[in-house]
CSV table of N, CA, C and O in Angstrom, one decimal:
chain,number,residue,atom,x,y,z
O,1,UNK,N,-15.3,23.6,14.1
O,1,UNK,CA,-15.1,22.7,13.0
O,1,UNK,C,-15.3,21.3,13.6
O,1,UNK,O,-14.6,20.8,14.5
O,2,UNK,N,-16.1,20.8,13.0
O,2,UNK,CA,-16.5,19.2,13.4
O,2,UNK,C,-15.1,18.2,13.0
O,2,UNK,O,-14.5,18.9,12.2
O,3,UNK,N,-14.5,17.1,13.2
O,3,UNK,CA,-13.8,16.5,12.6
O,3,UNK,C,-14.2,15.0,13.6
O,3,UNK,O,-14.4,15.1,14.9
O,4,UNK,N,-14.3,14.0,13.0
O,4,UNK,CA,-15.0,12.6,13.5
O,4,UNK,C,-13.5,11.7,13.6
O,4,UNK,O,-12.6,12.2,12.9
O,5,UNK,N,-13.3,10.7,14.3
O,5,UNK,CA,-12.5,10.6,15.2
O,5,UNK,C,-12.7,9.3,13.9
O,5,UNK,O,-13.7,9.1,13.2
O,6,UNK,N,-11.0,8.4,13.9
O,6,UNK,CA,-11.4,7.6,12.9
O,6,UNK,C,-12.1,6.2,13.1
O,6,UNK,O,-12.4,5.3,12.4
O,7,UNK,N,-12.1,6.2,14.3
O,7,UNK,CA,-12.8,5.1,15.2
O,7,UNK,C,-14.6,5.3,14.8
O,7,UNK,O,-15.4,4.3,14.9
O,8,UNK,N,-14.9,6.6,14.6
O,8,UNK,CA,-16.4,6.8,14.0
O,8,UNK,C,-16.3,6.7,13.0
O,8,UNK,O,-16.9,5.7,12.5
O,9,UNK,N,-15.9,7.3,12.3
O,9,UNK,CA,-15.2,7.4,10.7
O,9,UNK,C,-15.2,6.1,9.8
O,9,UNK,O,-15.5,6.0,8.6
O,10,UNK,N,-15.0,5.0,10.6
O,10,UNK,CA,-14.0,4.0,9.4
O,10,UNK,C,-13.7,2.7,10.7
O,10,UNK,O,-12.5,2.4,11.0
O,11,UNK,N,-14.7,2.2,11.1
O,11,UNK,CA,-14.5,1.1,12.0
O,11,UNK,C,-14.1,0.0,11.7
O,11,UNK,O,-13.5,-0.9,12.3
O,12,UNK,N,-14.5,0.3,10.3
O,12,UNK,CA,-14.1,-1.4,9.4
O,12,UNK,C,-12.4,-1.1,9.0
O,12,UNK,O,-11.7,-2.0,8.6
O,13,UNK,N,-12.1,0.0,9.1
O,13,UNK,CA,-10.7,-0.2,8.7
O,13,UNK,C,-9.6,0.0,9.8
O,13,UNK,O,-8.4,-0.2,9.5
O,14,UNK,N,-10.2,0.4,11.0
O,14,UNK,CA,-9.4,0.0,12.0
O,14,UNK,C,-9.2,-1.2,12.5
O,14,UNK,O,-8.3,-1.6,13.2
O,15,UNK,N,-10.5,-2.1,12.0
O,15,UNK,CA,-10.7,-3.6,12.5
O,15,UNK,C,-9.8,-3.9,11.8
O,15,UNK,O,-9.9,-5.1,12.1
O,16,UNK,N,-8.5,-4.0,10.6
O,16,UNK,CA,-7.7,-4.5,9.9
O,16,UNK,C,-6.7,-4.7,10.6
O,16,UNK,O,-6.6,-3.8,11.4
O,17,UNK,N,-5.8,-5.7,10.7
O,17,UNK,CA,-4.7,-5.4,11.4
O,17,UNK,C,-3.3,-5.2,10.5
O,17,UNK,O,-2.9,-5.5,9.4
O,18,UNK,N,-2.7,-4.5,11.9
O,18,UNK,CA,-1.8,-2.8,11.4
O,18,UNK,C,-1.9,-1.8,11.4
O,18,UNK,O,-1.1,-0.9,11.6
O,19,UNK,N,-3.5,-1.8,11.2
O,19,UNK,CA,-3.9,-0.4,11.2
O,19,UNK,C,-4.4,0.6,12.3
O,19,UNK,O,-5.6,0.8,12.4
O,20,UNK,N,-3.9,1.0,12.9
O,20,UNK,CA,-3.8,1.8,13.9
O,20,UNK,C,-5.1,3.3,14.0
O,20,UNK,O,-5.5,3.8,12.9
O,21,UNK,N,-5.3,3.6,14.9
O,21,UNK,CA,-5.8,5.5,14.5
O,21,UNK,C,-4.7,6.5,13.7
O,21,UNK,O,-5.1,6.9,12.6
O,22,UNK,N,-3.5,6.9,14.2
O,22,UNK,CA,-2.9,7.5,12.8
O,22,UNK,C,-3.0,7.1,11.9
O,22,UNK,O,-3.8,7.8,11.3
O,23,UNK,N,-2.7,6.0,11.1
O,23,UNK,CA,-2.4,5.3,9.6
O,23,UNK,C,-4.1,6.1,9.5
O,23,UNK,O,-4.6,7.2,9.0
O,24,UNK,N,-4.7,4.9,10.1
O,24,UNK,CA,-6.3,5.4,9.6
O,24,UNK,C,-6.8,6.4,9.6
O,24,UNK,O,-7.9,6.4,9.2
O,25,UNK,N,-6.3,7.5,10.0
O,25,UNK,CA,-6.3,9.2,10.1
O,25,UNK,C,-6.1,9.4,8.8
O,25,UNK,O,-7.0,10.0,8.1
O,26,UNK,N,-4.8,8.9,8.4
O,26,UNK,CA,-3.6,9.8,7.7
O,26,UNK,C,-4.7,8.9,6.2
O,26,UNK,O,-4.8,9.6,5.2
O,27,UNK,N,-5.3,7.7,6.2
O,27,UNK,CA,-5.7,7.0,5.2
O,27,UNK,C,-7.1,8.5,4.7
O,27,UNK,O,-7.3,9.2,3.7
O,28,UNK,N,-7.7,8.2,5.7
O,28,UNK,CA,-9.0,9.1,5.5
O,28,UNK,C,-8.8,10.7,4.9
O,28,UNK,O,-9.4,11.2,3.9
O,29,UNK,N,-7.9,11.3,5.7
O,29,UNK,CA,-7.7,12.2,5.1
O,29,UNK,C,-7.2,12.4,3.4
O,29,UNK,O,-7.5,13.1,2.5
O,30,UNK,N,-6.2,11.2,3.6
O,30,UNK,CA,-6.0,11.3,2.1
O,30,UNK,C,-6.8,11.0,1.2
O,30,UNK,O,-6.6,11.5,0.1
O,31,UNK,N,-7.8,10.3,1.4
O,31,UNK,CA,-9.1,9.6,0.6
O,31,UNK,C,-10.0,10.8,0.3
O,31,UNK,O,-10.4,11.0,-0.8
O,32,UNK,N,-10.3,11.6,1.2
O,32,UNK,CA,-10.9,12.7,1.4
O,32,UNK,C,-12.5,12.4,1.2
O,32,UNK,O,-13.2,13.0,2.0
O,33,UNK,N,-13.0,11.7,0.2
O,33,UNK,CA,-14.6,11.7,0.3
O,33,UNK,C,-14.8,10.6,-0.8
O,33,UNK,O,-14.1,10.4,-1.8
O,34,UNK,N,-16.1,9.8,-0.5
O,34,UNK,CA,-16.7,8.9,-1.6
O,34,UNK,C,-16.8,8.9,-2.8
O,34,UNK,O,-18.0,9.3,-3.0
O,35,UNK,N,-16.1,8.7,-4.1
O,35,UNK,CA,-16.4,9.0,-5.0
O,35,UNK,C,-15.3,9.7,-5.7
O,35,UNK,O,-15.4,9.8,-6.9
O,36,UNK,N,-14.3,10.2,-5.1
O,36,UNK,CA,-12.6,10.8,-5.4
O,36,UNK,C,-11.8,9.6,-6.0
O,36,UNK,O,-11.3,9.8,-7.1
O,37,UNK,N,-11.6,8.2,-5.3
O,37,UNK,CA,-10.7,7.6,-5.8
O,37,UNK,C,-12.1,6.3,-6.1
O,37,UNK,O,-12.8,5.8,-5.3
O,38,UNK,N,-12.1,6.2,-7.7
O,38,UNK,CA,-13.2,4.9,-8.2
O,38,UNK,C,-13.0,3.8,-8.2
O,38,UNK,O,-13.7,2.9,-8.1
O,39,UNK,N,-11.3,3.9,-8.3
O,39,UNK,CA,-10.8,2.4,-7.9
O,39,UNK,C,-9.6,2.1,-7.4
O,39,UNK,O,-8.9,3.0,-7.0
O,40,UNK,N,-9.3,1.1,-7.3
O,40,UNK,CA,-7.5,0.9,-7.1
O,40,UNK,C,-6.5,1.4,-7.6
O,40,UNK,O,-5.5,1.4,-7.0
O,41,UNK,N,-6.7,2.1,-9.3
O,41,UNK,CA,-5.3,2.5,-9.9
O,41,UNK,C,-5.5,3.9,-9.5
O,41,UNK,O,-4.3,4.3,-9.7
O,42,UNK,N,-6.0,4.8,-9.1
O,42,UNK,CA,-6.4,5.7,-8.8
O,42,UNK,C,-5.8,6.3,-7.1
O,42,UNK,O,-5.1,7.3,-6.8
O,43,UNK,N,-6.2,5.5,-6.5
O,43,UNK,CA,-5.6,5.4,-5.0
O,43,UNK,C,-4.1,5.1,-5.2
O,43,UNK,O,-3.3,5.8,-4.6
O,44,UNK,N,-3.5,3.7,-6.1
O,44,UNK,CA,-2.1,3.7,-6.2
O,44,UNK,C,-1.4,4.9,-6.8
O,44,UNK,O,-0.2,5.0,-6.6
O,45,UNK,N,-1.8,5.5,-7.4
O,45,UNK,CA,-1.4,7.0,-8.2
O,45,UNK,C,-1.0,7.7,-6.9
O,45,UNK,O,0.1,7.7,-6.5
O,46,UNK,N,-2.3,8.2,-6.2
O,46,UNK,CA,-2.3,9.0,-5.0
O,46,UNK,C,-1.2,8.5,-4.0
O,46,UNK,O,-0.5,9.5,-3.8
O,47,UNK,N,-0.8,7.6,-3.5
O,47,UNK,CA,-0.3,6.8,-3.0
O,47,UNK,C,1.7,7.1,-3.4
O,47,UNK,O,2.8,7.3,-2.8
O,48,UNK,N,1.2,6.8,-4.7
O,48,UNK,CA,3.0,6.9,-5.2
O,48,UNK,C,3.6,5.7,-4.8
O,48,UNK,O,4.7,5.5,-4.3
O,49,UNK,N,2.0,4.2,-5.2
O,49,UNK,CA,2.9,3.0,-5.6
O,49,UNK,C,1.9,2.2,-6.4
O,49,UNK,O,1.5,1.1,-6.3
O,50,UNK,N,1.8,3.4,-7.5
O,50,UNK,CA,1.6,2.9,-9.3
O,50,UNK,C,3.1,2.5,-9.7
O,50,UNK,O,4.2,2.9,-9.5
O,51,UNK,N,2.6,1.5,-10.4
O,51,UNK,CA,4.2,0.8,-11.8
O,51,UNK,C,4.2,2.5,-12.4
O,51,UNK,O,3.2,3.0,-12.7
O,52,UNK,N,5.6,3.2,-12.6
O,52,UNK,CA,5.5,3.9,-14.1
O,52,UNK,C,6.9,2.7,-14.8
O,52,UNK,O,7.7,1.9,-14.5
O,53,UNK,N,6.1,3.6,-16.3
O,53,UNK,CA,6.9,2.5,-17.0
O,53,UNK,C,8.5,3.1,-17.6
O,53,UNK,O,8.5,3.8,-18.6
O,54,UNK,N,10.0,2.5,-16.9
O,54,UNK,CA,10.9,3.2,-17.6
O,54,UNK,C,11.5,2.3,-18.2
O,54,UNK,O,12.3,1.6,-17.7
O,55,UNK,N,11.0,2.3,-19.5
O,55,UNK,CA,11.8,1.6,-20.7
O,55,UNK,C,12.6,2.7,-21.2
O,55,UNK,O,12.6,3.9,-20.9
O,56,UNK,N,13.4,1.9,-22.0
O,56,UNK,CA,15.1,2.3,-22.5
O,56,UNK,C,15.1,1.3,-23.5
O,56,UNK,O,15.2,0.1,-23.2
O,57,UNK,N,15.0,1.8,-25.2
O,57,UNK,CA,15.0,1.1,-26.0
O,57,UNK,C,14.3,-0.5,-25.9
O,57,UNK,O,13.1,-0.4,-25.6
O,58,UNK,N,14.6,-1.9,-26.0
O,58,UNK,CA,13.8,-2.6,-26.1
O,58,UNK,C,14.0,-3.0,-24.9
O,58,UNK,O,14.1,-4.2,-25.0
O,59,UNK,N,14.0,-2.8,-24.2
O,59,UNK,CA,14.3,-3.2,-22.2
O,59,UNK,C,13.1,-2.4,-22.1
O,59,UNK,O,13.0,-1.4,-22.8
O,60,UNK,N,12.0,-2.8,-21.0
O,60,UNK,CA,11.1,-2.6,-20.7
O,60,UNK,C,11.1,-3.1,-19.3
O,60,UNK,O,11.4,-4.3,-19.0
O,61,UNK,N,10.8,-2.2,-18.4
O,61,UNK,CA,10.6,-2.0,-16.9
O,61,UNK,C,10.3,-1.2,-16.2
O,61,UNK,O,10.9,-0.2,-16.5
O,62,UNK,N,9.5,-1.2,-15.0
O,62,UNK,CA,8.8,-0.6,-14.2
O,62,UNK,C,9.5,-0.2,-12.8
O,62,UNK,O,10.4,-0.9,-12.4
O,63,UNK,N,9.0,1.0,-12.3
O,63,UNK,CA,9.7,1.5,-11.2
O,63,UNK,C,8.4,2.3,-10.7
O,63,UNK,O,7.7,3.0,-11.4
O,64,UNK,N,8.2,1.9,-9.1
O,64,UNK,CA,7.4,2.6,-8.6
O,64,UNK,C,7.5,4.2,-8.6
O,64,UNK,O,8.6,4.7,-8.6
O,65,UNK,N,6.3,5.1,-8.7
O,65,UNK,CA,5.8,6.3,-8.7
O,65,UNK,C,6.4,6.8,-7.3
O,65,UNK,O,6.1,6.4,-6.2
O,66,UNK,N,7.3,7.8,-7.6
O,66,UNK,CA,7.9,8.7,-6.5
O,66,UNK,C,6.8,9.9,-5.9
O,66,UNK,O,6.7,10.4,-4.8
O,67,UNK,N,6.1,10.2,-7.2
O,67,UNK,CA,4.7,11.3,-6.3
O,67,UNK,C,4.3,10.8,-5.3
O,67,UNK,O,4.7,10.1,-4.4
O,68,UNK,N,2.9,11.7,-5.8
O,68,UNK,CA,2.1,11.4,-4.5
O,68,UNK,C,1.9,11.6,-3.2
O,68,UNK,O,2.8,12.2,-2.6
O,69,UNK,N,0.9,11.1,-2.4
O,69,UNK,CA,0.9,11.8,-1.0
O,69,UNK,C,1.6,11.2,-0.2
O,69,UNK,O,1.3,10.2,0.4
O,70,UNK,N,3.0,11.9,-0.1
O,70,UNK,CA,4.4,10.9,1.0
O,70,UNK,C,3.7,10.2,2.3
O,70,UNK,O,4.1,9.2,2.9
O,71,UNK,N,2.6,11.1,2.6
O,71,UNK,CA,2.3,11.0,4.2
O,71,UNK,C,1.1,9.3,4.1
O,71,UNK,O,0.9,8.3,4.8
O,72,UNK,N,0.7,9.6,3.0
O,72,UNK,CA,-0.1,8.1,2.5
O,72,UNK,C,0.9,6.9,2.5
O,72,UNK,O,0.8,5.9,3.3
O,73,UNK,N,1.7,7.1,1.8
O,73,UNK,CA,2.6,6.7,1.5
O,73,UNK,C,3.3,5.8,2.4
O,73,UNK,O,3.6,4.6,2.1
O,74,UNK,N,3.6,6.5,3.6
O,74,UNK,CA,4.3,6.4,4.8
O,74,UNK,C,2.7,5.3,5.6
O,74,UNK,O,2.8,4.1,5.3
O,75,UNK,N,1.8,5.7,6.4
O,75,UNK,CA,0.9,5.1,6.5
O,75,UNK,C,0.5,3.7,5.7
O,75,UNK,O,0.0,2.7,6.2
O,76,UNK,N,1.0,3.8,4.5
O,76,UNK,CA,0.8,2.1,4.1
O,76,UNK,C,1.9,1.2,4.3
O,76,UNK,O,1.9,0.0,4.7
O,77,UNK,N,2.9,1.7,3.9
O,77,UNK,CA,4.2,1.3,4.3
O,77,UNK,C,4.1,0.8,6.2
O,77,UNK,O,4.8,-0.3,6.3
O,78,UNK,N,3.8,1.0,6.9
O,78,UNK,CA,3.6,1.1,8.3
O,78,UNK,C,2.8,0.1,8.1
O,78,UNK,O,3.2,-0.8,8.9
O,79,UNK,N,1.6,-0.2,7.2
O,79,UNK,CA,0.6,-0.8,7.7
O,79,UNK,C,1.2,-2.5,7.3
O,79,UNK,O,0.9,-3.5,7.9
O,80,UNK,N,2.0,-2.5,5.9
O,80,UNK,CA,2.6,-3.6,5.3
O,80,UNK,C,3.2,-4.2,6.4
O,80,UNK,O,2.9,-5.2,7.1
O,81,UNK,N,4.0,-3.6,6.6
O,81,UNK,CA,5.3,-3.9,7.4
O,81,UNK,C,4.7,-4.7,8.6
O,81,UNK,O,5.0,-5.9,8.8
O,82,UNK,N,4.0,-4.1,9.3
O,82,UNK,CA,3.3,-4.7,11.0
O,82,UNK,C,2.5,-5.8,10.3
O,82,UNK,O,2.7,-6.8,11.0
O,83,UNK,N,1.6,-6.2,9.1
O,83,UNK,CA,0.9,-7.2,8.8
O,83,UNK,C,2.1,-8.2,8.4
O,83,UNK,O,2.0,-9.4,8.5
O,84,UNK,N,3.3,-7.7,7.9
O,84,UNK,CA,4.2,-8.7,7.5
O,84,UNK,C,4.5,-9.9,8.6
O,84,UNK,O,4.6,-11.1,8.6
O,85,UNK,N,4.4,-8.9,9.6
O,85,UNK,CA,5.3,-9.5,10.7
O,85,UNK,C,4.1,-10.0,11.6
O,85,UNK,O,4.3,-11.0,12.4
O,86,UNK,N,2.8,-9.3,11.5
O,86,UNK,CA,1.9,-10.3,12.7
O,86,UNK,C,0.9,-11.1,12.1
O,86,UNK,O,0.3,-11.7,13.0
O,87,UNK,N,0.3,-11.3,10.7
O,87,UNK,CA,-0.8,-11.7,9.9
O,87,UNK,C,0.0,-12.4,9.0
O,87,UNK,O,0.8,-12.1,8.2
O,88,UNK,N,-0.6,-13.4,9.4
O,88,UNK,CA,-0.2,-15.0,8.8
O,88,UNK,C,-0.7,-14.8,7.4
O,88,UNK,O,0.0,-15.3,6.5
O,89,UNK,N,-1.6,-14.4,7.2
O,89,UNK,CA,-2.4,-14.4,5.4
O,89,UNK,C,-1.4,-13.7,4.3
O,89,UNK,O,-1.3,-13.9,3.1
O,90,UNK,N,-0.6,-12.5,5.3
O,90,UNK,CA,0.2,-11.4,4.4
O,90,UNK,C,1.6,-12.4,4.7
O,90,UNK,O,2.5,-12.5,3.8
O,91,UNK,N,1.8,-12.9,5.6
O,91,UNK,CA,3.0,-14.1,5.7
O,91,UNK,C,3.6,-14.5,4.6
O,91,UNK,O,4.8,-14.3,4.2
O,92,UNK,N,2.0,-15.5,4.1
O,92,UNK,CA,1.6,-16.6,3.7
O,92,UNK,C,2.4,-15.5,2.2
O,92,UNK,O,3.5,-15.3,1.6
O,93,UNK,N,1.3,-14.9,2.1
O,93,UNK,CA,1.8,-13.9,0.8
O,93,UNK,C,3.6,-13.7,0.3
O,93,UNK,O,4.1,-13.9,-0.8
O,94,UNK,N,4.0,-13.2,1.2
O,94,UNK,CA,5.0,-12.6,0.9
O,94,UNK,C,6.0,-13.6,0.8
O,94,UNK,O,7.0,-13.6,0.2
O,95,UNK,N,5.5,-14.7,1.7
O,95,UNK,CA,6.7,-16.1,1.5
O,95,UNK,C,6.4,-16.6,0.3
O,95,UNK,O,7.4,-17.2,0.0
O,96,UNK,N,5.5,-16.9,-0.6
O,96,UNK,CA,5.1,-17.3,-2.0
O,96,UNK,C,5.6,-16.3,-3.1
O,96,UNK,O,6.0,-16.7,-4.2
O,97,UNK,N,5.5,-14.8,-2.8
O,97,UNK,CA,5.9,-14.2,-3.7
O,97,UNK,C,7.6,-14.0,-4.3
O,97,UNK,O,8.2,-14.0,-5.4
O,98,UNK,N,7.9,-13.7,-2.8
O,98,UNK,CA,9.5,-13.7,-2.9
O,98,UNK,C,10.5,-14.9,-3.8
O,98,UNK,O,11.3,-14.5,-4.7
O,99,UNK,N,10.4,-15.9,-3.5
O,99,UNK,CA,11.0,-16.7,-4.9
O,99,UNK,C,10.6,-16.6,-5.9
O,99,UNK,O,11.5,-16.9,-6.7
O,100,UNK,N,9.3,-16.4,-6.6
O,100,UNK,CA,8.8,-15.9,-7.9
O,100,UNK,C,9.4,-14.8,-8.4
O,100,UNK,O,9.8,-14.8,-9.6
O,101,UNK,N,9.6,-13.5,-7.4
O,101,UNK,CA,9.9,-12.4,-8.0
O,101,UNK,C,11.3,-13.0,-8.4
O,101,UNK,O,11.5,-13.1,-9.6
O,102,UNK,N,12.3,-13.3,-7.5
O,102,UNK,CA,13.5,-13.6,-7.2
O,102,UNK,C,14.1,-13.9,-8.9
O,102,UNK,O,14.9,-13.3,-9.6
O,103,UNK,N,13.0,-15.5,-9.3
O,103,UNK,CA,13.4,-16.4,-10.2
O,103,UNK,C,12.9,-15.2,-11.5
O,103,UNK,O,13.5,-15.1,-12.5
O,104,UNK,N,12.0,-14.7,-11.3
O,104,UNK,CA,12.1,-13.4,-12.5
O,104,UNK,C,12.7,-12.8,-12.9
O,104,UNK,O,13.0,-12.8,-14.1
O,105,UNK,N,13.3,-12.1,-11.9
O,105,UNK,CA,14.6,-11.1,-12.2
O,105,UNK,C,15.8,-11.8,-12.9
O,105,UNK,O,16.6,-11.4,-13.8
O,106,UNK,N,15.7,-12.8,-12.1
O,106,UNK,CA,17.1,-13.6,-12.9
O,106,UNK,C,16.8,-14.3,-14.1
O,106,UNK,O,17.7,-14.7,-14.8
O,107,UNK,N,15.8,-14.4,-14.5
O,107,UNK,CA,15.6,-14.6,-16.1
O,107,UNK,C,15.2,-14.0,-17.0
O,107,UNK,O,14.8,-14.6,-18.1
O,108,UNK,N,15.1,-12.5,-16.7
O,108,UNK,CA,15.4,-11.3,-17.0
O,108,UNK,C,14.1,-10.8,-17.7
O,108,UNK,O,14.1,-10.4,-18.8
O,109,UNK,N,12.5,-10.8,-16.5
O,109,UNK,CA,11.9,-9.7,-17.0
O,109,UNK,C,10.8,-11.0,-16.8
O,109,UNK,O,11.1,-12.1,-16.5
O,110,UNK,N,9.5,-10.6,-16.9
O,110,UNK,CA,7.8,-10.7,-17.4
O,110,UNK,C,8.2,-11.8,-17.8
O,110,UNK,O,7.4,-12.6,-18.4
């Protein structure tokens, strides 16, 4: 059985940083071939971090998808986490997002 190493596989996604040979194993495998996931809502399905929607009468809110491939799952989680902490761009990100989300929640929604 042939199996391609993900360093041949997928050069451009190891060049990402965080992303290591497992994650990028574990990504490939889950992808499985060109043309399976068409876009982004599709891969977050797979993934099990699509919004589902749990409303309760006129309260309306979202909670991440518990499916999905745990082991994906785990691999992106891995990959967030190390860009959190060594890539300035995802920094940049998460320090702009956090008081937005913050000041949402406390004024209760969208």
């Amino acid at each position: 059985m042939w199996s391609p190493s993900p360093r041949a596989a997928a050069p451009a996604l190891l060049a990402q940083r965080g992303v290591g040979p497992i994650t990028a194993a574990q990504v490939l495998i889950s992808w499985s071939h060109p043309g399976r996931l068409r876009s982004e809502a599709p891969f977050a399905m797979l993934a099990g971090t699509a919004p589902i929607q749990a409303a309760s009468g006129r309260v309306v809110r979202h909670r991440l998808n518990r499916g999905g491939d745990r082991q994906l799952n785990r691999a992106l989680h891995t990959i967030v986490m190390i860009r959190e902490r060594y890539h300035e761009p995802t920094r940049r990100m998460w320090r702009d997002a956090r008081p937005r989300a913050r000041a949402n929640a406390r004024s209760g929604g969208a």
